Amino acid sequence: MSLPPKPREVFIQGLTLEGRTFRPSDWAERLAGAMSCFRPGGNTGRIGDHIGYSPYCVPRVINGIKCVIVNEELKAIEPMAWDFVMNFARDNQLQVAEACLLPEAPPRKS
């Protein structure tokens, strides 16, 4: 019995194809905020549901570069949302990489 493949993640990096830092400086938070309603189980309409990011689209800083990590599962849940974030990256000529974010290792005991 084989396990289903894990959804991939796409890293939209805050660097243009020419290597310039993308502006405005809060672009990652804005993009992830626009996707905040796409959650497992959907938007319940409860007060406060809009606070926080969707697990399918989260901002991060990796090696000093702002990124948005988009889980491929978003495509299955809402293809138009997936198209929106991917078109954002393409239209702004941002660097995109497919990868899988690994959890941080627990601190070593001394």
Short mmCIF file of N, CA, C and O in Angstrom, two decimals:
data_model
loop_
_atom_site.label_atom_id
_atom_site.label_comp_id
_atom_site.label_asym_id
_atom_site.label_seq_id
_atom_site.Cartn_x
_atom_site.Cartn_y
_atom_site.Cartn_z
N MET A 1 0.84 -1.17 0.00
CA MET A 1 0.00 0.00 0.00
C MET A 1 0.89 1.24 0.00
O MET A 1 1.72 1.42 0.87
N SER A 2 0.73 2.08 -0.99
CA SER A 2 1.55 3.28 -1.06
C SER A 2 0.76 4.50 -0.60
O SER A 2 -0.46 4.55 -0.74
N LEU A 3 1.47 5.42 -0.04
CA LEU A 3 0.84 6.65 0.44
C LEU A 3 0.62 7.60 -0.73
O LEU A 3 1.41 7.62 -1.67
N PRO A 4 -0.44 8.42 -0.65
CA PRO A 4 -0.62 9.41 -1.71
C PRO A 4 0.52 10.43 -1.66
O PRO A 4 1.08 10.69 -0.60
N PRO A 5 0.89 10.99 -2.81
CA PRO A 5 1.99 11.95 -2.82
C PRO A 5 1.63 13.19 -2.01
O PRO A 5 0.48 13.63 -1.99
N LYS A 6 2.61 13.69 -1.28
CA LYS A 6 2.41 14.90 -0.48
C LYS A 6 2.28 16.10 -1.43
O LYS A 6 3.04 16.21 -2.40
N PRO A 7 1.32 16.99 -1.15
CA PRO A 7 1.22 18.18 -2.01
C PRO A 7 2.53 18.97 -1.97
O PRO A 7 3.19 19.07 -0.94
N ARG A 8 2.89 19.47 -3.11
CA ARG A 8 4.10 20.28 -3.21
C ARG A 8 3.83 21.69 -2.70
O ARG A 8 2.69 22.11 -2.55
N GLU A 9 4.89 22.40 -2.50
CA GLU A 9 4.80 23.80 -2.12
C GLU A 9 5.55 24.62 -3.16
O GLU A 9 6.57 24.20 -3.68
N VAL A 10 5.00 25.78 -3.43
CA VAL A 10 5.63 26.71 -4.36
C VAL A 10 6.09 27.91 -3.54
O VAL A 10 5.31 28.47 -2.77
N PHE A 11 7.34 28.28 -3.70
CA PHE A 11 7.91 29.41 -2.98
C PHE A 11 7.96 30.59 -3.95
O PHE A 11 8.72 30.56 -4.92
N ILE A 12 7.13 31.60 -3.68
CA ILE A 12 7.19 32.84 -4.45
C ILE A 12 8.14 33.75 -3.68
O ILE A 12 7.87 34.11 -2.54
N GLN A 13 9.26 34.07 -4.30
CA GLN A 13 10.30 34.82 -3.62
C GLN A 13 10.20 36.31 -3.95
O GLN A 13 9.81 36.68 -5.05
N GLY A 14 10.55 37.12 -3.00
CA GLY A 14 10.51 38.57 -3.16
C GLY A 14 11.68 39.11 -3.95
O GLY A 14 12.21 40.19 -3.63
N LEU A 15 12.09 38.38 -4.96
CA LEU A 15 13.15 38.80 -5.87
C LEU A 15 12.62 38.70 -7.29
O LEU A 15 12.03 37.69 -7.66
N THR A 16 12.87 39.73 -8.08
CA THR A 16 12.46 39.67 -9.48
C THR A 16 13.41 38.75 -10.24
O THR A 16 14.47 38.36 -9.72
N LEU A 17 13.03 38.42 -11.45
CA LEU A 17 13.89 37.58 -12.28
C LEU A 17 15.24 38.24 -12.53
O LEU A 17 16.23 37.56 -12.79
N GLU A 18 15.28 39.58 -12.43
CA GLU A 18 16.54 40.33 -12.59
C GLU A 18 17.34 40.40 -11.28
O GLU A 18 18.42 40.97 -11.25
N GLY A 19 16.80 39.85 -10.19
CA GLY A 19 17.50 39.83 -8.91
C GLY A 19 17.24 41.02 -8.01
O GLY A 19 17.89 41.17 -6.98
N ARG A 20 16.29 41.88 -8.38
CA ARG A 20 15.97 43.05 -7.54
C ARG A 20 14.95 42.66 -6.47
O ARG A 20 14.09 41.82 -6.69
N THR A 21 15.05 43.34 -5.32
CA THR A 21 14.08 43.13 -4.24
C THR A 21 12.75 43.71 -4.66
O THR A 21 12.66 44.84 -5.12
N PHE A 22 11.69 42.91 -4.49
CA PHE A 22 10.35 43.33 -4.88
C PHE A 22 9.78 44.27 -3.82
O PHE A 22 9.96 44.07 -2.63
N ARG A 23 9.10 45.28 -4.26
CA ARG A 23 8.45 46.27 -3.40
C ARG A 23 6.97 46.31 -3.70
O ARG A 23 6.59 46.02 -4.82
N PRO A 24 6.11 46.64 -2.75
CA PRO A 24 6.39 47.20 -1.43
C PRO A 24 6.91 46.14 -0.47
O PRO A 24 6.77 44.94 -0.72
N SER A 25 7.47 46.59 0.62
CA SER A 25 8.12 45.67 1.54
C SER A 25 7.14 44.71 2.22
O SER A 25 7.55 43.66 2.69
N ASP A 26 5.86 45.03 2.26
CA ASP A 26 4.88 44.14 2.89
C ASP A 26 4.08 43.32 1.88
O ASP A 26 3.00 42.83 2.17
N TRP A 27 4.63 43.14 0.69
CA TRP A 27 3.91 42.42 -0.37
C TRP A 27 3.50 41.01 0.06
O TRP A 27 2.41 40.55 -0.27
N ALA A 28 4.38 40.31 0.78
CA ALA A 28 4.11 38.92 1.16
C ALA A 28 2.93 38.84 2.12
O ALA A 28 2.05 37.98 1.98
N GLU A 29 2.89 39.75 3.09
CA GLU A 29 1.80 39.76 4.04
C GLU A 29 0.48 40.13 3.36
O GLU A 29 -0.58 39.58 3.67
N ARG A 30 0.54 41.04 2.40
CA ARG A 30 -0.67 41.43 1.66
C ARG A 30 -1.21 40.27 0.83
O ARG A 30 -2.41 40.00 0.82
N LEU A 31 -0.32 39.59 0.11
CA LEU A 31 -0.75 38.47 -0.73
C LEU A 31 -1.32 37.34 0.13
O LEU A 31 -2.40 36.81 -0.16
N ALA A 32 -0.62 36.98 1.19
CA ALA A 32 -1.11 35.91 2.07
C ALA A 32 -2.41 36.34 2.76
O ALA A 32 -3.31 35.52 2.95
N GLY A 33 -2.52 37.61 3.10
CA GLY A 33 -3.76 38.11 3.71
C GLY A 33 -4.95 37.99 2.78
O GLY A 33 -6.06 37.66 3.20
N ALA A 34 -4.72 38.23 1.49
CA ALA A 34 -5.80 38.11 0.51
C ALA A 34 -6.27 36.66 0.38
O ALA A 34 -7.41 36.41 0.01
N MET A 35 -5.41 35.72 0.72
CA MET A 35 -5.76 34.30 0.63
C MET A 35 -6.21 33.71 1.97
O MET A 35 -6.45 32.51 2.07
N SER A 36 -6.35 34.54 3.01
CA SER A 36 -6.61 34.04 4.36
C SER A 36 -7.92 33.27 4.50
O SER A 36 -8.05 32.45 5.40
N CYS A 37 -8.88 33.50 3.63
CA CYS A 37 -10.16 32.80 3.77
C CYS A 37 -10.13 31.37 3.25
O CYS A 37 -11.05 30.59 3.50
N PHE A 38 -9.09 30.98 2.55
CA PHE A 38 -9.01 29.63 2.01
C PHE A 38 -8.34 28.73 3.04
O PHE A 38 -7.13 28.75 3.22
N ARG A 39 -9.18 27.96 3.73
CA ARG A 39 -8.74 27.13 4.85
C ARG A 39 -9.31 25.73 4.74
O ARG A 39 -10.31 25.53 4.07
N PRO A 40 -8.71 24.78 5.46
CA PRO A 40 -9.33 23.45 5.49
C PRO A 40 -10.74 23.58 6.07
O PRO A 40 -10.95 24.26 7.06
N GLY A 41 -11.70 22.99 5.41
CA GLY A 41 -13.08 23.09 5.88
C GLY A 41 -13.78 24.34 5.39
O GLY A 41 -14.96 24.54 5.66
N GLY A 42 -13.06 25.21 4.70
CA GLY A 42 -13.67 26.42 4.16
C GLY A 42 -13.83 27.53 5.18
O GLY A 42 -13.49 27.39 6.34
N ASN A 43 -14.38 28.63 4.72
CA ASN A 43 -14.62 29.79 5.57
C ASN A 43 -15.92 29.57 6.32
O ASN A 43 -16.97 29.41 5.72
N THR A 44 -15.87 29.56 7.64
CA THR A 44 -17.05 29.29 8.45
C THR A 44 -17.89 30.53 8.69
O THR A 44 -19.01 30.42 9.16
N GLY A 45 -17.33 31.70 8.41
CA GLY A 45 -18.08 32.93 8.63
C GLY A 45 -18.07 33.39 10.08
O GLY A 45 -18.76 34.33 10.45
N ARG A 46 -17.30 32.73 10.93
CA ARG A 46 -17.23 33.12 12.34
C ARG A 46 -16.40 34.38 12.50
O ARG A 46 -15.49 34.65 11.70
N ILE A 47 -16.71 35.12 13.54
CA ILE A 47 -15.95 36.33 13.85
C ILE A 47 -14.50 35.92 14.09
O ILE A 47 -14.22 34.97 14.82
N GLY A 48 -13.59 36.65 13.47
CA GLY A 48 -12.17 36.38 13.66
C GLY A 48 -11.58 35.40 12.67
O GLY A 48 -10.38 35.18 12.68
N ASP A 49 -12.43 34.80 11.80
CA ASP A 49 -11.89 33.86 10.81
C ASP A 49 -10.87 34.52 9.89
O ASP A 49 -9.98 33.86 9.37
N HIS A 50 -11.00 35.81 9.68
CA HIS A 50 -10.09 36.51 8.76
C HIS A 50 -8.75 36.84 9.41
O HIS A 50 -7.83 37.26 8.73
N ILE A 51 -8.66 36.65 10.72
CA ILE A 51 -7.41 36.96 11.41
C ILE A 51 -6.49 35.74 11.30
O ILE A 51 -6.84 34.64 11.68
N GLY A 52 -5.34 35.96 10.77
CA GLY A 52 -4.39 34.87 10.58
C GLY A 52 -4.35 34.44 9.13
O GLY A 52 -5.25 34.75 8.34
N TYR A 53 -3.33 33.71 8.77
CA TYR A 53 -3.13 33.29 7.40
C TYR A 53 -3.67 31.89 7.17
O TYR A 53 -3.75 31.08 8.09
N SER A 54 -4.01 31.62 5.94
CA SER A 54 -4.41 30.27 5.54
C SER A 54 -3.19 29.37 5.61
O SER A 54 -2.08 29.80 5.24
N PRO A 55 -3.36 28.12 6.01
CA PRO A 55 -2.20 27.22 5.98
C PRO A 55 -1.75 26.90 4.55
O PRO A 55 -0.67 26.35 4.35
N TYR A 56 -2.54 27.28 3.56
CA TYR A 56 -2.19 27.04 2.16
C TYR A 56 -1.38 28.16 1.54
O TYR A 56 -0.88 28.02 0.43
N CYS A 57 -1.26 29.30 2.25
CA CYS A 57 -0.57 30.45 1.67
C CYS A 57 -0.03 31.31 2.82
O CYS A 57 -0.78 32.08 3.41
N VAL A 58 1.25 31.13 3.14
CA VAL A 58 1.81 31.81 4.31
C VAL A 58 3.06 32.61 3.95
O VAL A 58 3.87 32.17 3.14
N PRO A 59 3.20 33.79 4.55
CA PRO A 59 4.42 34.56 4.33
C PRO A 59 5.54 34.05 5.24
O PRO A 59 5.29 33.62 6.36
N ARG A 60 6.75 34.08 4.75
CA ARG A 60 7.93 33.68 5.53
C ARG A 60 9.11 34.49 5.05
O ARG A 60 9.13 34.99 3.93
N VAL A 61 10.13 34.58 5.90
CA VAL A 61 11.41 35.13 5.49
C VAL A 61 12.38 33.96 5.52
O VAL A 61 12.56 33.31 6.54
N ILE A 62 12.97 33.69 4.36
CA ILE A 62 13.91 32.56 4.24
C ILE A 62 15.23 33.12 3.71
O ILE A 62 15.26 33.73 2.65
N ASN A 63 16.28 32.93 4.51
CA ASN A 63 17.60 33.46 4.16
C ASN A 63 17.55 34.96 3.86
O ASN A 63 18.18 35.43 2.92
N GLY A 64 16.74 35.68 4.64
CA GLY A 64 16.65 37.13 4.50
C GLY A 64 15.79 37.60 3.34
O GLY A 64 15.72 38.80 3.08
N ILE A 65 15.11 36.68 2.65
CA ILE A 65 14.27 37.04 1.50
C ILE A 65 12.82 36.76 1.85
O ILE A 65 12.48 35.65 2.26
N LYS A 66 11.97 37.78 1.67
CA LYS A 66 10.54 37.57 1.89
C LYS A 66 10.01 36.62 0.84
O LYS A 66 10.37 36.71 -0.34
N CYS A 67 9.17 35.70 1.29
CA CYS A 67 8.57 34.70 0.41
C CYS A 67 7.12 34.49 0.80
O CYS A 67 6.71 34.82 1.91
N VAL A 68 6.37 33.93 -0.11
CA VAL A 68 5.06 33.38 0.21
C VAL A 68 5.12 31.92 -0.20
O VAL A 68 5.49 31.59 -1.33
N ILE A 69 4.79 31.05 0.74
CA ILE A 69 4.79 29.62 0.47
C ILE A 69 3.34 29.22 0.20
O ILE A 69 2.47 29.39 1.05
N VAL A 70 3.12 28.70 -1.00
CA VAL A 70 1.78 28.33 -1.43
C VAL A 70 1.73 26.81 -1.57
O VAL A 70 2.49 26.23 -2.33
N ASN A 71 0.84 26.19 -0.81
CA ASN A 71 0.68 24.75 -0.87
C ASN A 71 -0.18 24.40 -2.08
O ASN A 71 -1.21 25.02 -2.32
N GLU A 72 0.25 23.40 -2.82
CA GLU A 72 -0.45 22.99 -4.04
C GLU A 72 -1.89 22.55 -3.76
O GLU A 72 -2.73 22.57 -4.65
N GLU A 73 -2.19 22.21 -2.53
CA GLU A 73 -3.55 21.82 -2.15
C GLU A 73 -4.54 22.95 -2.43
O GLU A 73 -5.72 22.71 -2.66
N LEU A 74 -4.07 24.20 -2.43
CA LEU A 74 -4.93 25.34 -2.75
C LEU A 74 -5.56 25.18 -4.13
O LEU A 74 -6.72 25.54 -4.34
N LYS A 75 -4.81 24.60 -5.05
CA LYS A 75 -5.32 24.39 -6.42
C LYS A 75 -6.55 23.50 -6.41
O LYS A 75 -7.51 23.74 -7.15
N ALA A 76 -6.56 22.47 -5.56
CA ALA A 76 -7.70 21.55 -5.49
C ALA A 76 -8.89 22.20 -4.80
O ALA A 76 -10.04 21.95 -5.17
N ILE A 77 -8.62 23.04 -3.81
CA ILE A 77 -9.69 23.68 -3.05
C ILE A 77 -10.34 24.81 -3.84
O ILE A 77 -11.55 24.92 -3.90
N GLU A 78 -9.51 25.66 -4.44
CA GLU A 78 -10.01 26.81 -5.18
C GLU A 78 -9.06 27.16 -6.30
O GLU A 78 -8.10 27.92 -6.10
N PRO A 79 -9.29 26.60 -7.49
CA PRO A 79 -8.38 26.84 -8.61
C PRO A 79 -8.19 28.32 -8.94
O PRO A 79 -7.10 28.72 -9.35
N MET A 80 -9.22 29.14 -8.76
CA MET A 80 -9.07 30.57 -9.08
C MET A 80 -8.12 31.26 -8.10
O MET A 80 -7.38 32.16 -8.49
N ALA A 81 -8.10 30.83 -6.85
CA ALA A 81 -7.16 31.39 -5.87
C ALA A 81 -5.73 31.00 -6.25
O ALA A 81 -4.81 31.81 -6.17
N TRP A 82 -5.56 29.73 -6.65
CA TRP A 82 -4.24 29.27 -7.10
C TRP A 82 -3.78 30.10 -8.29
O TRP A 82 -2.65 30.58 -8.33
N ASP A 83 -4.67 30.28 -9.26
CA ASP A 83 -4.32 31.07 -10.44
C ASP A 83 -3.97 32.50 -10.06
O ASP A 83 -3.05 33.09 -10.62
N PHE A 84 -4.68 33.06 -9.09
CA PHE A 84 -4.42 34.42 -8.65
C PHE A 84 -2.99 34.58 -8.13
O PHE A 84 -2.27 35.48 -8.55
N VAL A 85 -2.56 33.69 -7.23
CA VAL A 85 -1.21 33.83 -6.66
C VAL A 85 -0.14 33.54 -7.70
O VAL A 85 0.89 34.21 -7.73
N MET A 86 -0.39 32.56 -8.57
CA MET A 86 0.61 32.25 -9.59
C MET A 86 0.69 33.36 -10.63
O MET A 86 1.78 33.70 -11.10
N ASN A 87 -0.44 33.96 -10.98
CA ASN A 87 -0.43 35.09 -11.91
C ASN A 87 0.23 36.31 -11.28
O ASN A 87 0.90 37.09 -11.96
N PHE A 88 0.05 36.49 -9.97
CA PHE A 88 0.72 37.59 -9.25
C PHE A 88 2.23 37.44 -9.43
O PHE A 88 2.92 38.41 -9.75
N ALA A 89 2.73 36.24 -9.21
CA ALA A 89 4.18 36.00 -9.35
C ALA A 89 4.63 36.25 -10.78
O ALA A 89 5.65 36.91 -11.01
N ARG A 90 3.89 35.72 -11.74
CA ARG A 90 4.27 35.90 -13.14
C ARG A 90 4.20 37.36 -13.57
O ARG A 90 5.13 37.90 -14.16
N ASP A 91 3.10 38.04 -13.23
CA ASP A 91 2.92 39.44 -13.64
C ASP A 91 3.98 40.36 -13.06
O ASP A 91 4.35 41.36 -13.67
N ASN A 92 4.46 40.02 -11.86
CA ASN A 92 5.48 40.84 -11.21
C ASN A 92 6.89 40.30 -11.43
O ASN A 92 7.84 40.80 -10.83
N GLN A 93 7.01 39.30 -12.28
CA GLN A 93 8.28 38.69 -12.64
C GLN A 93 9.09 38.26 -11.41
O GLN A 93 10.29 38.54 -11.30
N LEU A 94 8.39 37.59 -10.48
CA LEU A 94 9.04 37.11 -9.26
C LEU A 94 9.61 35.71 -9.48
O LEU A 94 9.08 34.93 -10.26
N GLN A 95 10.68 35.43 -8.77
CA GLN A 95 11.28 34.10 -8.82
C GLN A 95 10.38 33.12 -8.08
O GLN A 95 9.88 33.42 -6.99
N VAL A 96 10.16 31.96 -8.69
CA VAL A 96 9.31 30.93 -8.12
C VAL A 96 10.08 29.62 -8.11
O VAL A 96 10.76 29.29 -9.08
N ALA A 97 10.00 28.90 -7.00
CA ALA A 97 10.67 27.60 -6.89
C ALA A 97 9.70 26.60 -6.27
O ALA A 97 8.95 26.94 -5.36
N GLU A 98 9.72 25.38 -6.78
CA GLU A 98 8.95 24.31 -6.19
C GLU A 98 9.84 23.60 -5.19
O GLU A 98 10.99 23.29 -5.48
N ALA A 99 9.29 23.35 -4.01
CA ALA A 99 10.07 22.70 -2.97
C ALA A 99 9.12 22.19 -1.90
O ALA A 99 7.92 22.23 -2.06
N CYS A 100 9.69 21.78 -0.81
CA CYS A 100 8.92 21.35 0.34
C CYS A 100 9.61 21.91 1.57
O CYS A 100 10.80 21.65 1.79
N LEU A 101 8.91 22.72 2.34
CA LEU A 101 9.48 23.31 3.54
C LEU A 101 9.61 22.24 4.60
O LEU A 101 8.63 21.58 4.96
N LEU A 102 10.81 22.03 5.08
CA LEU A 102 11.04 21.02 6.11
C LEU A 102 10.89 21.67 7.48
O LEU A 102 11.26 22.82 7.69
N PRO A 103 10.34 20.92 8.44
CA PRO A 103 10.23 21.48 9.79
C PRO A 103 11.62 21.71 10.38
O PRO A 103 12.57 21.02 10.04
N GLU A 104 11.68 22.69 11.26
CA GLU A 104 12.96 22.98 11.91
C GLU A 104 13.31 21.85 12.85
O GLU A 104 12.44 21.28 13.51
N ALA A 105 14.59 21.54 12.92
CA ALA A 105 15.05 20.49 13.82
C ALA A 105 14.95 20.98 15.27
O ALA A 105 15.17 22.16 15.55
N PRO A 106 14.61 20.09 16.18
CA PRO A 106 14.56 20.50 17.59
C PRO A 106 15.95 20.88 18.07
O PRO A 106 16.96 20.36 17.58
N PRO A 107 16.02 21.81 19.02
CA PRO A 107 17.35 22.22 19.50
C PRO A 107 18.06 21.04 20.16
O PRO A 107 17.45 20.19 20.80
N ARG A 108 19.37 21.00 19.95
CA ARG A 108 20.19 19.94 20.54
C ARG A 108 20.39 20.19 22.02
O ARG A 108 20.60 21.33 22.43
N LYS A 109 20.36 19.12 22.77
CA LYS A 109 20.65 19.23 24.20
C LYS A 109 22.15 19.27 24.38
O LYS A 109 22.88 18.52 23.76
N SER A 110 22.62 20.18 25.24
CA SER A 110 24.06 20.30 25.44
C SER A 110 24.54 19.37 26.51
O SER A 110 23.94 18.97 27.40
#
